[in-house]
Each structure stands twice: as C-alpha cells, then as structure tokens.
CSV table of C-alpha atoms in Angstrom, one decimal:
chain,number,residue,atom,x,y,z
V,167,GLY,CA,-30.0,20.0,13.2
V,168,PHE,CA,-27.8,21.7,11.0
V,169,ASP,CA,-24.5,23.1,12.0
V,170,ASN,CA,-21.9,23.5,9.0
V,171,SER,CA,-19.5,24.8,11.7
V,172,VAL,CA,-19.2,19.8,12.0
V,173,LEU,CA,-17.2,18.3,9.2
V,174,GLY,CA,-19.3,14.6,8.5
V,175,MET,CA,-21.8,12.9,7.6
V,176,GLN,CA,-25.3,14.9,9.1
V,177,THR,CA,-28.7,13.5,9.2
V,178,ILE,CA,-31.0,16.6,8.3
V,179,THR,CA,-34.8,15.7,8.3
V,180,ILE,CA,-37.5,18.6,7.3
V,181,GLU,CA,-40.9,18.9,8.6
V,182,TYR,CA,-44.1,20.5,6.8
V,183,GLU,CA,-47.5,20.8,7.4
V,184,GLY,CA,-47.7,16.7,9.5
V,185,PHE,CA,-45.2,15.7,6.8
V,186,GLU,CA,-41.6,14.6,7.3
V,187,VAL,CA,-38.5,13.8,5.0
V,188,THR,CA,-35.3,12.5,6.2
V,189,PHE,CA,-32.0,12.6,4.9
V,190,GLU,CA,-28.3,12.2,4.5
V,191,ILE,CA,-25.9,15.0,4.2
V,192,GLU,CA,-21.6,14.8,4.3
V,193,ILE,CA,-20.0,18.3,5.6
V,194,VAL,CA,-16.8,19.1,3.7
V,195,GLY,CA,-13.9,20.8,4.3
V,196,LYS,CA,-12.2,23.9,2.4
V,197,GLU,CA,-9.8,22.2,0.4
V,198,ILE,CA,-7.9,23.3,-3.1
V,199,VAL,CA,-8.8,22.2,-6.2
V,200,SER,CA,-6.5,23.5,-8.4
V,201,ILE,CA,-3.5,26.3,-8.6
V,202,GLU,CA,-2.1,29.0,-11.3
V,203,VAL,CA,0.9,31.1,-11.3
V,204,ASN,CA,-0.1,34.4,-11.6
V,205,GLU,CA,0.9,36.9,-13.9
V,206,PRO,CA,3.4,39.0,-14.3
V,207,TYR,CA,6.3,37.1,-13.0
V,208,ASN,CA,10.0,37.2,-14.9
V,209,LYS,CA,10.0,35.3,-17.9
V,210,ILE,CA,12.9,35.7,-19.3
V,211,TYR,CA,16.9,35.2,-17.8
V,212,PRO,CA,20.1,34.7,-19.6
V,213,LEU,CA,22.8,32.3,-20.2
V,214,ASN,CA,24.1,30.8,-16.3
V,215,ALA,CA,21.5,33.0,-15.0
V,216,SER,CA,22.2,32.2,-10.6
V,217,GLY,CA,19.0,32.2,-9.8
V,218,PHE,CA,15.4,32.4,-11.0
V,219,ASN,CA,13.4,35.3,-9.0
V,220,ASN,CA,10.4,34.7,-7.8
V,221,ILE,CA,10.0,38.2,-6.3
V,222,GLY,CA,6.6,39.4,-6.1
V,223,MET,CA,5.1,36.4,-7.9
V,224,THR,CA,1.9,34.1,-6.8
V,225,ILE,CA,0.0,32.0,-7.2
V,226,GLU,CA,-3.9,31.7,-7.2
V,227,VAL,CA,-5.2,29.4,-5.0
V,228,LEU,CA,-9.1,27.3,-6.5
V,229,TYR,CA,-11.2,26.5,-4.0
V,230,ASN,CA,-13.7,23.7,-3.9
V,231,ASN,CA,-16.0,26.4,-2.6
V,232,GLY,CA,-15.9,28.6,-5.7
V,233,THR,CA,-13.1,31.4,-3.3
V,234,THR,CA,-10.0,31.7,-4.3
V,235,GLU,CA,-6.9,33.1,-2.5
V,236,THR,CA,-3.2,34.7,-3.2
V,237,VAL,CA,-0.5,33.6,-2.2
V,238,ASP,CA,3.1,34.4,-2.4
V,239,VAL,CA,5.7,32.2,-4.1
V,240,VAL,CA,8.8,31.3,-2.3
V,241,GLY,CA,11.8,29.1,-3.6
V,242,ASN,CA,10.8,25.9,-1.5
V,243,MET,CA,7.6,25.4,-3.3
V,244,LEU,CA,9.5,26.0,-6.8
V,245,SER,CA,11.7,23.6,-9.1
V,246,GLY,CA,13.1,23.3,-12.9
V,247,PHE,CA,15.3,26.2,-13.3
V,248,ASP,CA,17.9,25.5,-15.0
V,249,SER,CA,20.2,28.4,-17.0
V,250,SER,CA,22.6,26.1,-18.3
V,251,SER,CA,22.0,26.1,-22.1
V,252,LEU,CA,19.5,28.3,-24.3
V,253,GLY,CA,15.6,28.6,-24.7
V,254,THR,CA,12.1,27.8,-23.1
V,255,LYS,CA,12.2,25.5,-19.3
V,256,ILE,CA,9.0,24.1,-17.8
V,257,MET,CA,9.1,25.0,-14.2
V,258,THR,CA,6.8,23.8,-12.1
V,259,VAL,CA,5.2,25.4,-8.5
V,260,ASN,CA,4.1,22.8,-5.7
V,261,TYR,CA,1.3,24.3,-3.4
V,262,LEU,CA,1.2,21.6,-1.0
V,263,GLY,CA,0.7,18.8,-3.2
V,264,PHE,CA,-1.0,21.4,-5.8
V,265,GLU,CA,1.0,21.4,-9.6
V,266,ALA,CA,1.2,24.3,-12.2
V,267,THR,CA,3.4,25.1,-14.2
V,268,PHE,CA,5.4,28.0,-16.0
V,269,GLU,CA,7.4,28.5,-19.0
V,270,ILE,CA,10.9,31.2,-18.5
V,271,GLU,CA,13.3,31.8,-21.8
V,272,ILE,CA,17.5,31.4,-21.5
V,273,VAL,CA,18.9,33.4,-23.7
V,274,GLU,CA,21.6,34.9,-24.8
V,275,PRO,CA,23.7,37.5,-21.7
V,276,THR,CA,24.0,41.0,-22.3
V,277,VAL,CA,26.2,43.4,-21.6
V,278,THR,CA,25.1,45.6,-18.6
V,279,GLY,CA,28.6,47.6,-18.3
V,280,ILE,CA,32.0,48.3,-19.4
V,281,ASN,CA,34.9,49.2,-17.4
V,282,ILE,CA,39.0,50.0,-18.8
V,283,GLU,CA,40.6,47.4,-16.1
V,284,LYS,CA,44.1,48.0,-17.6
V,285,LEU,CA,46.0,50.6,-19.7
V,286,PRO,CA,47.0,50.2,-22.7
V,287,ASN,CA,50.7,50.0,-22.3
V,288,LYS,CA,51.7,53.0,-23.6
V,289,THR,CA,50.1,56.3,-22.1
V,290,GLU,CA,52.3,59.4,-23.6
V,291,TYR,CA,53.0,59.9,-27.3
V,292,LEU,CA,55.2,62.4,-29.0
V,293,GLN,CA,53.2,65.1,-30.5
V,294,ASN,CA,53.3,65.1,-34.5
V,295,TYR,CA,54.6,61.6,-33.8
V,296,GLU,CA,53.9,58.5,-32.6
V,297,ILE,CA,50.3,56.5,-33.4
V,298,LEU,CA,48.1,55.3,-30.9
V,299,ASN,CA,49.0,51.8,-29.6
V,300,LEU,CA,46.5,49.5,-27.5
V,301,GLU,CA,48.8,46.7,-26.0
V,302,GLY,CA,48.0,46.4,-23.2
V,303,ALA,CA,44.9,48.4,-23.0
V,304,LYS,CA,41.7,45.9,-21.5
V,305,LEU,CA,38.3,46.2,-21.2
V,306,GLU,CA,35.9,44.2,-18.6
V,307,VAL,CA,32.0,43.8,-19.8
V,308,ASN,CA,30.0,42.8,-17.3
V,309,TYR,CA,26.6,40.7,-18.1
V,310,ASN,CA,23.3,40.7,-16.2
V,311,ASN,CA,24.2,37.1,-15.5
V,312,GLY,CA,26.1,38.6,-13.1
V,313,THR,CA,29.6,37.5,-15.2
V,314,THR,CA,32.4,39.8,-16.5
V,315,GLN,CA,34.6,39.0,-19.6
V,316,THR,CA,37.9,40.7,-20.5
V,317,ILE,CA,38.6,41.6,-23.7
V,318,ASP,CA,41.9,43.2,-25.6
V,319,ILE,CA,40.3,47.4,-26.2
V,320,THR,CA,40.8,47.5,-30.2
V,321,GLU,CA,41.5,50.0,-32.5
V,322,ASP,CA,37.8,50.5,-33.6
V,323,MET,CA,36.5,50.2,-30.2
V,324,VAL,CA,38.6,53.8,-29.8
V,325,THR,CA,37.8,57.8,-29.8
V,326,GLY,CA,39.3,60.5,-28.9
V,327,PHE,CA,43.0,59.9,-30.0
V,328,ASP,CA,44.4,63.6,-31.0
V,329,ASN,CA,48.3,63.5,-31.6
V,330,SER,CA,48.3,67.3,-33.1
V,331,ILE,CA,47.5,69.6,-29.3
V,332,ILE,CA,50.2,68.8,-26.5
V,333,GLY,CA,47.6,67.8,-24.0
V,334,THR,CA,45.3,65.2,-22.4
V,335,ASN,CA,43.4,63.1,-24.6
V,336,ILE,CA,40.3,62.0,-23.5
V,337,ILE,CA,40.4,58.2,-24.9
V,338,THR,CA,36.5,56.9,-24.8
V,339,VAL,CA,36.6,53.1,-25.5
V,340,SER,CA,33.1,52.1,-27.4
V,341,TYR,CA,31.3,48.4,-26.8
V,342,GLU,CA,27.6,47.5,-27.1
V,343,GLY,CA,26.4,50.1,-26.4
V,344,PHE,CA,28.6,51.5,-23.9
V,345,GLU,CA,31.4,53.7,-22.9
V,346,ALA,CA,34.0,53.8,-20.5
V,347,ILE,CA,36.9,56.5,-21.4
V,348,PHE,CA,40.8,56.9,-19.9
V,349,GLU,CA,43.9,59.4,-20.9
V,350,ILE,CA,46.8,59.6,-22.3
V,351,GLU,CA,49.3,62.4,-22.9
V,352,ILE,CA,51.2,64.1,-25.7
V,353,VAL,CA,54.0,65.4,-24.8
V,354,GLY,CA,56.5,68.0,-27.6
V,355,LYS,CA,59.8,67.4,-28.7
V,356,GLU,CA,62.6,68.1,-26.6
V,357,VAL,CA,65.2,69.3,-27.3
V,358,ILE,CA,68.6,66.9,-25.4
V,359,SER,CA,72.0,68.4,-26.8
V,360,ILE,CA,72.5,70.7,-29.4
C-alpha cells in the first residue's frame, strides 16, 4: 500500500475489474530547491561602516513540494560585507548550503550632527572695538558611519556676532545643515585711571 510518511521506494498495486497493475514510486523528503533575498533590506552604507545591519532581513526558501518558508537572516548566514571602498558590493546569504546574492552600495558618509568641541580662545570683547576671533574654536562633526572628525570653526560658519550691544551674544555655527551654539560676552570700556 501507499504510505507517504515513509521515505524510499514503495510498490503500488492497483486492481480494477480483474485487472492489476504494479509500479514503483519513490517518496522523497521535503528538500530546499532555492533561496532568495526578500525586500526590503538596508541597501546603502557609509564608507567604513562598522557592519551590516541584518535586523528584519529575511529570505524566502522554496521547497521541492512547492511550499515556501520565510526565514530570518542571522549574522553567520552572511558574507561579503566590505565598506572599505566606495561602490556596489555583492553580499551572499548562505542557508543550509544554498546561496543567494544581493547588492549594497557603499557611499560617502553623511553628517548626522555637530557639537562645539572647544570654545574660541577669546570669549570676551570690547564694545564697538574688537572683532570676532575664532582662533582655537573646534567643531566635532558626527557621521552616519559612527566616526567623528574635529574641524576648525571658520568665519563663514558663524552668525550672531554683534559687538555694538553690551551683553551676551549667542553665536550660531552652521555646518552641513546642522547648527550648534556658543556664547560670548560684549563688555563696555572701563576707565582704569584719570
């Protein structure tokens, strides 16, 4: 008789109105035919990114019986991540000996934020006399690949200096669409002696 729960060769006999026919069939187990990477997954990475983000990434597994299964991609299934140079990179997912490839793009890092790292050496100015001096002022630039860079704050980055009014000036530093602020003081002239 026929029993599809047992793997291997089986002999089937069909009898009908005195006639009989016998043939062999083979019951095979459910086997993977192919895999493919499901969309969406993170396709763009900055230069020198620390690693590939496979959170939420899945593959579709196709079996020989026509069924499919969605499987989460875990770190040890992936190979080929290289963010050391710009351009298109081919990565591979390996699942139980079956492979599927997909592309990612390595791009220049983008700025994600800025911070005042060091105030200028001079933060106090005489009213209507001194001009803004940014010597020593440093800006920390944060990038989407987790790196930071320290750059000099230059005159073309700042607004808000007004030495005509005594009091606090809030200086705004703008860089790549981000802003950070620091304060300077405008003081009046003092008579030291007559």
